[in-house]
Amino acid sequence: MIFSITERCNLSCKGCYAQAFNRKREGEISPEKLEDIIGQAHDLGTSIIIIAGGEPLVRNEIISIIASHPDIIFPVFTNGLLIDEEMMSVLEKQKNLIPILSIEGDREETDSRRGAGVYEHVNKIISKTQGKNIFWGLSLTLEKDNFNLITSKGFVKELSRLGCKIFFYVSYVPVKHGTEDMCLTSEQEKKIVEIVNDYKHKFPALFIAFPGSEEEMGGCLASGRGFVHINARGDLEPCPFAPYSDTNLKEQSLKDALGSEFLKKIRENHENLKETKGGCALWENRQWVASLLKDSQGERNICSSDTIQSFELSP
């Protein structure tokens, strides 16, 4: 499960999908409901819950919730700015909390997209992990211009030497109009899968490409085929890049919500989500995904009209 527990963030990154969707920000689920939902996921047998945002560490209650579920792995995708000495101590003790730090490459690439000084701060965090028993990883947004750098053997070798155990390559999705030039070329989209499979055998780390690695698992895993997404207001969605829902976890249980007719329709029409051309299949077929919800009888559209307008931009 991917759980975007907040839309609040202390950065304003270029092309950020969370900001581009222009969701209504009121109604963030309470700490009690956050804990309840994760408890329900535990009871259903969920073993990995990716915690995302916004910047998830602005909700510091997530730390104690993670501690109460030691048999679930929680990769926490963070920009790292809120990781201080106290948090470093937590990371040493809570082995199921895995910080996934976000960078875009070296200083120039990271600060250009994330803001001045971010690269230096993340580097300081990485330095502080040295000599400590902390399992950590990196989230690297694959863009056309940084592709060669962040997939190079030299770049990976150095970060592996510093202790990085997960390289999570996320292909940029142009949810914000005017950022299409940041997308990977067709050649790069094909190449990333080859690179990830090669590096798995060359470095002592896990390598995951999203959505590239999904192709080896039969294509898009969203909508409950492999994972689902919960947004900060409790809406159960197919994926972070598909902001549509007919169910809300403030009103019904996770088990019942997973029986959503909307999600079922996507799964039953999986042939429409083949990822042979690379890129995010849900995003490429966003108008079809939207039509499934619109055409459903008796279903309720949780998303705001602003979100729909943003999501249905012409390809």
PDB file of C-alpha atoms in Angstrom, residues 14-229:
ATOM      1  CA  LYS A  14       9.379  21.770  -9.859  1.00  0.00           C
ATOM      2  CA  GLY A  15       6.793  19.447 -11.388  1.00  0.00           C
ATOM      3  CA  CYS A  16       5.540  18.045  -8.057  1.00  0.00           C
ATOM      4  CA  TYR A  17       2.434  15.916  -8.712  1.00  0.00           C
ATOM      5  CA  ALA A  18       1.004  16.532  -5.225  1.00  0.00           C
ATOM      6  CA  GLN A  19       0.930  20.284  -5.879  1.00  0.00           C
ATOM      7  CA  ALA A  20      -0.142  19.978  -9.510  1.00  0.00           C
ATOM      8  CA  PHE A  21      -3.362  18.141  -8.704  1.00  0.00           C
ATOM      9  CA  ASN A  22      -4.679  21.194  -6.789  1.00  0.00           C
ATOM     10  CA  ARG A  23      -6.649  19.106  -4.315  1.00  0.00           C
ATOM     11  CA  LYS A  24      -8.729  20.697  -1.596  1.00  0.00           C
ATOM     12  CA  ARG A  25      -6.482  20.640   1.454  1.00  0.00           C
ATOM     13  CA  GLU A  26      -9.050  20.529   4.207  1.00  0.00           C
ATOM     14  CA  GLY A  27     -10.078  17.251   5.741  1.00  0.00           C
ATOM     15  CA  GLU A  28      -6.706  15.617   6.400  1.00  0.00           C
ATOM     16  CA  ILE A  29      -7.385  12.422   8.334  1.00  0.00           C
ATOM     17  CA  SER A  30      -6.841  12.572  12.063  1.00  0.00           C
ATOM     18  CA  PRO A  31      -3.952  10.834  13.853  1.00  0.00           C
ATOM     19  CA  GLU A  32      -6.464   8.382  15.318  1.00  0.00           C
ATOM     20  CA  LYS A  33      -7.873   7.490  11.894  1.00  0.00           C
ATOM     21  CA  LEU A  34      -4.357   7.259  10.444  1.00  0.00           C
ATOM     22  CA  GLU A  35      -3.466   4.700  13.097  1.00  0.00           C
ATOM     23  CA  ASP A  36      -6.772   2.889  12.612  1.00  0.00           C
ATOM     24  CA  ILE A  37      -6.292   2.503   8.836  1.00  0.00           C
ATOM     25  CA  ILE A  38      -2.776   1.140   9.246  1.00  0.00           C
ATOM     26  CA  GLY A  39      -4.102  -1.247  11.883  1.00  0.00           C
ATOM     27  CA  GLN A  40      -6.749  -2.462   9.431  1.00  0.00           C
ATOM     28  CA  ALA A  41      -4.070  -2.957   6.771  1.00  0.00           C
ATOM     29  CA  HIS A  42      -2.052  -4.991   9.262  1.00  0.00           C
ATOM     30  CA  ASP A  43      -5.049  -7.205  10.002  1.00  0.00           C
ATOM     31  CA  LEU A  44      -5.530  -7.792   6.270  1.00  0.00           C
ATOM     32  CA  GLY A  45      -1.938  -9.003   5.949  1.00  0.00           C
ATOM     33  CA  THR A  46      -0.278  -5.960   4.398  1.00  0.00           C
ATOM     34  CA  SER A  47       3.491  -6.343   4.806  1.00  0.00           C
ATOM     35  CA  ILE A  48       4.820  -3.167   3.158  1.00  0.00           C
ATOM     36  CA  ILE A  49       3.314   0.315   3.485  1.00  0.00           C
ATOM     37  CA  ILE A  50       5.071   3.113   1.630  1.00  0.00           C
ATOM     38  CA  ILE A  51       4.601   6.395   3.502  1.00  0.00           C
ATOM     39  CA  ALA A  52       4.582   9.448   1.253  1.00  0.00           C
ATOM     40  CA  GLY A  53       3.274  13.005   1.103  1.00  0.00           C
ATOM     41  CA  GLY A  54       3.740  15.935   0.763  1.00  0.00           C
ATOM     42  CA  GLU A  55       6.499  15.607   3.315  1.00  0.00           C
ATOM     43  CA  PRO A  56       5.314  12.782   5.605  1.00  0.00           C
ATOM     44  CA  LEU A  57       7.548  13.736   8.528  1.00  0.00           C
ATOM     45  CA  VAL A  58       5.494  16.886   9.146  1.00  0.00           C
ATOM     46  CA  ARG A  59       3.131  14.393  10.792  1.00  0.00           C
ATOM     47  CA  ASN A  60       5.459  13.147  13.523  1.00  0.00           C
ATOM     48  CA  GLU A  61       2.747  10.875  14.941  1.00  0.00           C
ATOM     49  CA  ILE A  62       3.593   8.467  12.133  1.00  0.00           C
ATOM     50  CA  ILE A  63       6.785   7.522  14.022  1.00  0.00           C
ATOM     51  CA  SER A  64       4.927   5.998  16.984  1.00  0.00           C
ATOM     52  CA  ILE A  65       2.404   4.342  14.663  1.00  0.00           C
ATOM     53  CA  ILE A  66       5.239   2.674  12.760  1.00  0.00           C
ATOM     54  CA  ALA A  67       6.783   1.537  16.038  1.00  0.00           C
ATOM     55  CA  SER A  68       3.527  -0.195  17.005  1.00  0.00           C
ATOM     56  CA  HIS A  69       3.648  -2.389  13.876  1.00  0.00           C
ATOM     57  CA  PRO A  70       7.138  -3.967  13.858  1.00  0.00           C
ATOM     58  CA  ASP A  71       6.092  -6.704  11.412  1.00  0.00           C
ATOM     59  CA  ILE A  72       5.313  -4.179   8.642  1.00  0.00           C
ATOM     60  CA  ILE A  73       8.072  -2.524   6.614  1.00  0.00           C
ATOM     61  CA  PHE A  74       7.544   1.231   6.228  1.00  0.00           C
ATOM     62  CA  PRO A  75       9.681   2.913   3.547  1.00  0.00           C
ATOM     63  CA  VAL A  76       9.217   6.637   4.264  1.00  0.00           C
ATOM     64  CA  PHE A  77       9.818   8.875   1.239  1.00  0.00           C
ATOM     65  CA  THR A  78      11.204  12.134   2.616  1.00  0.00           C
ATOM     66  CA  ASN A  79      13.115  15.185   1.453  1.00  0.00           C
ATOM     67  CA  GLY A  80      15.171  14.775   4.627  1.00  0.00           C
ATOM     68  CA  LEU A  81      14.915  18.342   5.907  1.00  0.00           C
ATOM     69  CA  LEU A  82      13.155  17.255   9.108  1.00  0.00           C
ATOM     70  CA  ILE A  83      15.642  14.530  10.016  1.00  0.00           C
ATOM     71  CA  ASP A  84      17.564  15.816  13.044  1.00  0.00           C
ATOM     72  CA  GLU A  85      19.706  14.123  15.717  1.00  0.00           C
ATOM     73  CA  GLU A  86      16.634  12.878  17.570  1.00  0.00           C
ATOM     74  CA  MET A  87      15.272  11.375  14.370  1.00  0.00           C
ATOM     75  CA  MET A  88      18.622   9.708  13.655  1.00  0.00           C
ATOM     76  CA  SER A  89      18.335   7.946  17.013  1.00  0.00           C
ATOM     77  CA  VAL A  90      14.846   6.764  16.091  1.00  0.00           C
ATOM     78  CA  LEU A  91      16.137   5.358  12.804  1.00  0.00           C
ATOM     79  CA  GLU A  92      18.749   3.324  14.658  1.00  0.00           C
ATOM     80  CA  LYS A  93      16.098   1.754  16.900  1.00  0.00           C
ATOM     81  CA  GLN A  94      13.109   1.328  14.577  1.00  0.00           C
ATOM     82  CA  LYS A  95      14.376  -1.123  11.982  1.00  0.00           C
ATOM     83  CA  ASN A  96      11.053  -1.277  10.136  1.00  0.00           C
ATOM     84  CA  LEU A  97      11.227   2.476   9.413  1.00  0.00           C
ATOM     85  CA  ILE A  98      13.327   2.885   6.265  1.00  0.00           C
ATOM     86  CA  PRO A  99      14.126   6.457   5.231  1.00  0.00           C
ATOM     87  CA  ILE A 100      14.067   6.917   1.456  1.00  0.00           C
ATOM     88  CA  LEU A 101      15.801  10.233   0.774  1.00  0.00           C
ATOM     89  CA  SER A 102      14.884  12.152  -2.363  1.00  0.00           C
ATOM     90  CA  ILE A 103      17.567  13.645  -4.617  1.00  0.00           C
ATOM     91  CA  GLU A 104      17.745  14.369  -8.332  1.00  0.00           C
ATOM     92  CA  GLY A 105      21.452  13.721  -8.899  1.00  0.00           C
ATOM     93  CA  ASP A 106      24.333  15.896  -7.739  1.00  0.00           C
ATOM     94  CA  ARG A 107      24.113  19.398  -6.258  1.00  0.00           C
ATOM     95  CA  GLU A 108      23.141  21.159  -9.483  1.00  0.00           C
ATOM     96  CA  GLU A 109      20.307  18.773 -10.385  1.00  0.00           C
ATOM     97  CA  THR A 110      18.922  18.474  -6.843  1.00  0.00           C
ATOM     98  CA  ASP A 111      19.008  22.147  -5.905  1.00  0.00           C
ATOM     99  CA  SER A 112      17.618  23.166  -9.305  1.00  0.00           C
ATOM    100  CA  ARG A 113      14.449  21.169  -8.734  1.00  0.00           C
ATOM    101  CA  ARG A 114      14.179  21.094  -4.931  1.00  0.00           C
ATOM    102  CA  GLY A 115      15.741  24.368  -3.828  1.00  0.00           C
ATOM    103  CA  ALA A 116      19.130  25.722  -2.795  1.00  0.00           C
ATOM    104  CA  GLY A 117      20.807  23.836   0.033  1.00  0.00           C
ATOM    105  CA  VAL A 118      18.733  20.648  -0.177  1.00  0.00           C
ATOM    106  CA  TYR A 119      21.556  18.576  -1.664  1.00  0.00           C
ATOM    107  CA  GLU A 120      23.975  19.642   1.067  1.00  0.00           C
ATOM    108  CA  HIS A 121      21.450  18.779   3.780  1.00  0.00           C
ATOM    109  CA  VAL A 122      20.794  15.294   2.378  1.00  0.00           C
ATOM    110  CA  ASN A 123      24.548  14.724   2.108  1.00  0.00           C
ATOM    111  CA  LYS A 124      24.910  15.582   5.803  1.00  0.00           C
ATOM    112  CA  ILE A 125      22.247  13.019   6.678  1.00  0.00           C
ATOM    113  CA  ILE A 126      24.038  10.383   4.614  1.00  0.00           C
ATOM    114  CA  SER A 127      27.289  11.238   6.389  1.00  0.00           C
ATOM    115  CA  LYS A 128      25.609  10.825   9.778  1.00  0.00           C
ATOM    116  CA  THR A 129      24.495   7.303   8.868  1.00  0.00           C
ATOM    117  CA  GLN A 130      28.128   6.220   8.645  1.00  0.00           C
ATOM    118  CA  GLY A 131      28.992   3.898  11.509  1.00  0.00           C
ATOM    119  CA  LYS A 132      25.326   3.579  12.490  1.00  0.00           C
ATOM    120  CA  ASN A 133      23.192   0.537  11.824  1.00  0.00           C
ATOM    121  CA  ILE A 134      20.638   2.361   9.654  1.00  0.00           C
ATOM    122  CA  PHE A 135      19.088   0.815   6.549  1.00  0.00           C
ATOM    123  CA  TRP A 136      18.355   3.641   4.100  1.00  0.00           C
ATOM    124  CA  GLY A 137      17.714   4.271   0.435  1.00  0.00           C
ATOM    125  CA  LEU A 138      17.266   6.916  -2.226  1.00  0.00           C
ATOM    126  CA  SER A 139      14.382   8.014  -4.416  1.00  0.00           C
ATOM    127  CA  LEU A 140      15.681   9.352  -7.710  1.00  0.00           C
ATOM    128  CA  THR A 141      13.294  11.010 -10.159  1.00  0.00           C
ATOM    129  CA  LEU A 142      14.300   9.973 -13.657  1.00  0.00           C
ATOM    130  CA  GLU A 143      14.209  12.886 -16.068  1.00  0.00           C
ATOM    131  CA  LYS A 144      15.550  13.203 -19.576  1.00  0.00           C
ATOM    132  CA  ASP A 145      18.436  15.458 -18.518  1.00  0.00           C
ATOM    133  CA  ASN A 146      19.581  13.625 -15.367  1.00  0.00           C
ATOM    134  CA  PHE A 147      19.130  10.084 -16.664  1.00  0.00           C
ATOM    135  CA  ASN A 148      22.738   9.433 -17.666  1.00  0.00           C
ATOM    136  CA  LEU A 149      24.090  10.794 -14.369  1.00  0.00           C
ATOM    137  CA  ILE A 150      21.886   9.000 -11.849  1.00  0.00           C
ATOM    138  CA  THR A 151      22.005   5.668 -13.669  1.00  0.00           C
ATOM    139  CA  SER A 152      25.781   5.746 -14.206  1.00  0.00           C
ATOM    140  CA  LYS A 153      27.922   3.097 -12.526  1.00  0.00           C
ATOM    141  CA  GLY A 154      30.108   5.754 -10.909  1.00  0.00           C
ATOM    142  CA  PHE A 155      27.139   7.502  -9.292  1.00  0.00           C
ATOM    143  CA  VAL A 156      25.621   4.258  -8.016  1.00  0.00           C
ATOM    144  CA  LYS A 157      28.963   2.855  -6.868  1.00  0.00           C
ATOM    145  CA  GLU A 158      29.724   5.884  -4.686  1.00  0.00           C
ATOM    146  CA  LEU A 159      26.295   5.919  -3.042  1.00  0.00           C
ATOM    147  CA  SER A 160      26.455   2.164  -2.524  1.00  0.00           C
ATOM    148  CA  ARG A 161      29.824   2.654  -0.830  1.00  0.00           C
ATOM    149  CA  LEU A 162      28.209   5.172   1.508  1.00  0.00           C
ATOM    150  CA  GLY A 163      25.615   2.595   2.508  1.00  0.00           C
ATOM    151  CA  CYS A 164      22.597   3.125   0.233  1.00  0.00           C
ATOM    152  CA  LYS A 165      20.669  -0.151   0.127  1.00  0.00           C
ATOM    153  CA  ILE A 166      17.684   0.837  -2.046  1.00  0.00           C
ATOM    154  CA  PHE A 167      17.762   2.736  -5.329  1.00  0.00           C
ATOM    155  CA  PHE A 168      14.191   3.644  -6.223  1.00  0.00           C
ATOM    156  CA  TYR A 169      14.061   5.089  -9.756  1.00  0.00           C
ATOM    157  CA  VAL A 170      10.773   6.907 -10.449  1.00  0.00           C
ATOM    158  CA  SER A 171      10.114   8.012 -14.028  1.00  0.00           C
ATOM    159  CA  TYR A 172       8.887  11.607 -14.113  1.00  0.00           C
ATOM    160  CA  VAL A 173       5.158  11.918 -14.867  1.00  0.00           C
ATOM    161  CA  PRO A 174       4.173  15.306 -16.375  1.00  0.00           C
ATOM    162  CA  VAL A 175       1.129  16.005 -14.222  1.00  0.00           C
ATOM    163  CA  LYS A 176       1.940  19.698 -14.368  1.00  0.00           C
ATOM    164  CA  HIS A 177       1.271  21.196 -17.795  1.00  0.00           C
ATOM    165  CA  GLY A 178       4.409  22.578 -19.402  1.00  0.00           C
ATOM    166  CA  THR A 179       6.821  20.063 -17.859  1.00  0.00           C
ATOM    167  CA  GLU A 180       6.596  17.475 -20.633  1.00  0.00           C
ATOM    168  CA  ASP A 181      10.184  18.230 -21.658  1.00  0.00           C
ATOM    169  CA  MET A 182      11.331  16.603 -18.388  1.00  0.00           C
ATOM    170  CA  CYS A 183      10.023  13.187 -19.451  1.00  0.00           C
ATOM    171  CA  LEU A 184      12.271  10.317 -20.466  1.00  0.00           C
ATOM    172  CA  THR A 185      12.756   9.523 -24.124  1.00  0.00           C
ATOM    173  CA  SER A 186      11.419   6.188 -25.431  1.00  0.00           C
ATOM    174  CA  GLU A 187      14.974   4.888 -25.550  1.00  0.00           C
ATOM    175  CA  GLN A 188      15.602   5.847 -21.912  1.00  0.00           C
ATOM    176  CA  GLU A 189      12.347   4.220 -20.794  1.00  0.00           C
ATOM    177  CA  LYS A 190      13.475   0.920 -22.299  1.00  0.00           C
ATOM    178  CA  LYS A 191      17.021   1.261 -21.022  1.00  0.00           C
ATOM    179  CA  ILE A 192      16.148   1.775 -17.344  1.00  0.00           C
ATOM    180  CA  VAL A 193      14.775  -1.767 -17.004  1.00  0.00           C
ATOM    181  CA  GLU A 194      18.007  -3.207 -18.419  1.00  0.00           C
ATOM    182  CA  ILE A 195      20.095  -1.038 -16.088  1.00  0.00           C
ATOM    183  CA  VAL A 196      18.124  -2.004 -12.981  1.00  0.00           C
ATOM    184  CA  ASN A 197      18.365  -5.714 -13.773  1.00  0.00           C
ATOM    185  CA  ASP A 198      22.106  -5.386 -14.387  1.00  0.00           C
ATOM    186  CA  TYR A 199      22.821  -3.457 -11.186  1.00  0.00           C
ATOM    187  CA  LYS A 200      20.970  -6.009  -9.064  1.00  0.00           C
ATOM    188  CA  HIS A 201      23.878  -8.361  -9.739  1.00  0.00           C
ATOM    189  CA  LYS A 202      26.660  -5.796  -9.400  1.00  0.00           C
ATOM    190  CA  PHE A 203      25.861  -3.896  -6.212  1.00  0.00           C
ATOM    191  CA  PRO A 204      24.726  -4.960  -2.690  1.00  0.00           C
ATOM    192  CA  ALA A 205      21.453  -3.058  -2.935  1.00  0.00           C
ATOM    193  CA  LEU A 206      17.862  -3.310  -4.124  1.00  0.00           C
ATOM    194  CA  PHE A 207      17.023  -1.612  -7.430  1.00  0.00           C
ATOM    195  CA  ILE A 208      13.431  -0.750  -8.346  1.00  0.00           C
ATOM    196  CA  ALA A 209      12.172   1.204 -11.347  1.00  0.00           C
ATOM    197  CA  PHE A 210       8.652   2.614 -11.277  1.00  0.00           C
ATOM    198  CA  PRO A 211       6.804   1.976 -13.454  1.00  0.00           C
ATOM    199  CA  GLY A 212       9.504   0.147 -15.458  1.00  0.00           C
ATOM    200  CA  SER A 213       9.863  -2.859 -13.145  1.00  0.00           C
ATOM    201  CA  GLU A 214       6.095  -3.478 -13.249  1.00  0.00           C
ATOM    202  CA  GLU A 215       6.348  -4.761 -16.815  1.00  0.00           C
ATOM    203  CA  GLU A 216       8.103  -7.889 -15.556  1.00  0.00           C
ATOM    204  CA  MET A 217       5.137  -8.470 -13.219  1.00  0.00           C
ATOM    205  CA  GLY A 218       2.519  -8.311 -15.950  1.00  0.00           C
ATOM    206  CA  GLY A 219       2.121  -4.556 -16.216  1.00  0.00           C
ATOM    207  CA  CYS A 220       0.501  -1.896 -14.044  1.00  0.00           C
ATOM    208  CA  LEU A 221       0.052  -3.121 -10.459  1.00  0.00           C
ATOM    209  CA  ALA A 222      -2.305  -0.346  -9.350  1.00  0.00           C
ATOM    210  CA  SER A 223      -5.963  -0.653  -8.295  1.00  0.00           C
ATOM    211  CA  GLY A 224      -5.286  -3.650  -6.067  1.00  0.00           C
ATOM    212  CA  ARG A 225      -3.399  -5.900  -8.500  1.00  0.00           C
ATOM    213  CA  GLY A 226      -0.302  -5.215  -6.397  1.00  0.00           C
ATOM    214  CA  PHE A 227      -0.984  -2.021  -4.477  1.00  0.00           C
ATOM    215  CA  VAL A 228      -3.485   0.752  -3.853  1.00  0.00           C
ATOM    216  CA  HIS A 229      -3.087   4.368  -2.789  1.00  0.00           C
TER     217      HIS A 229
END
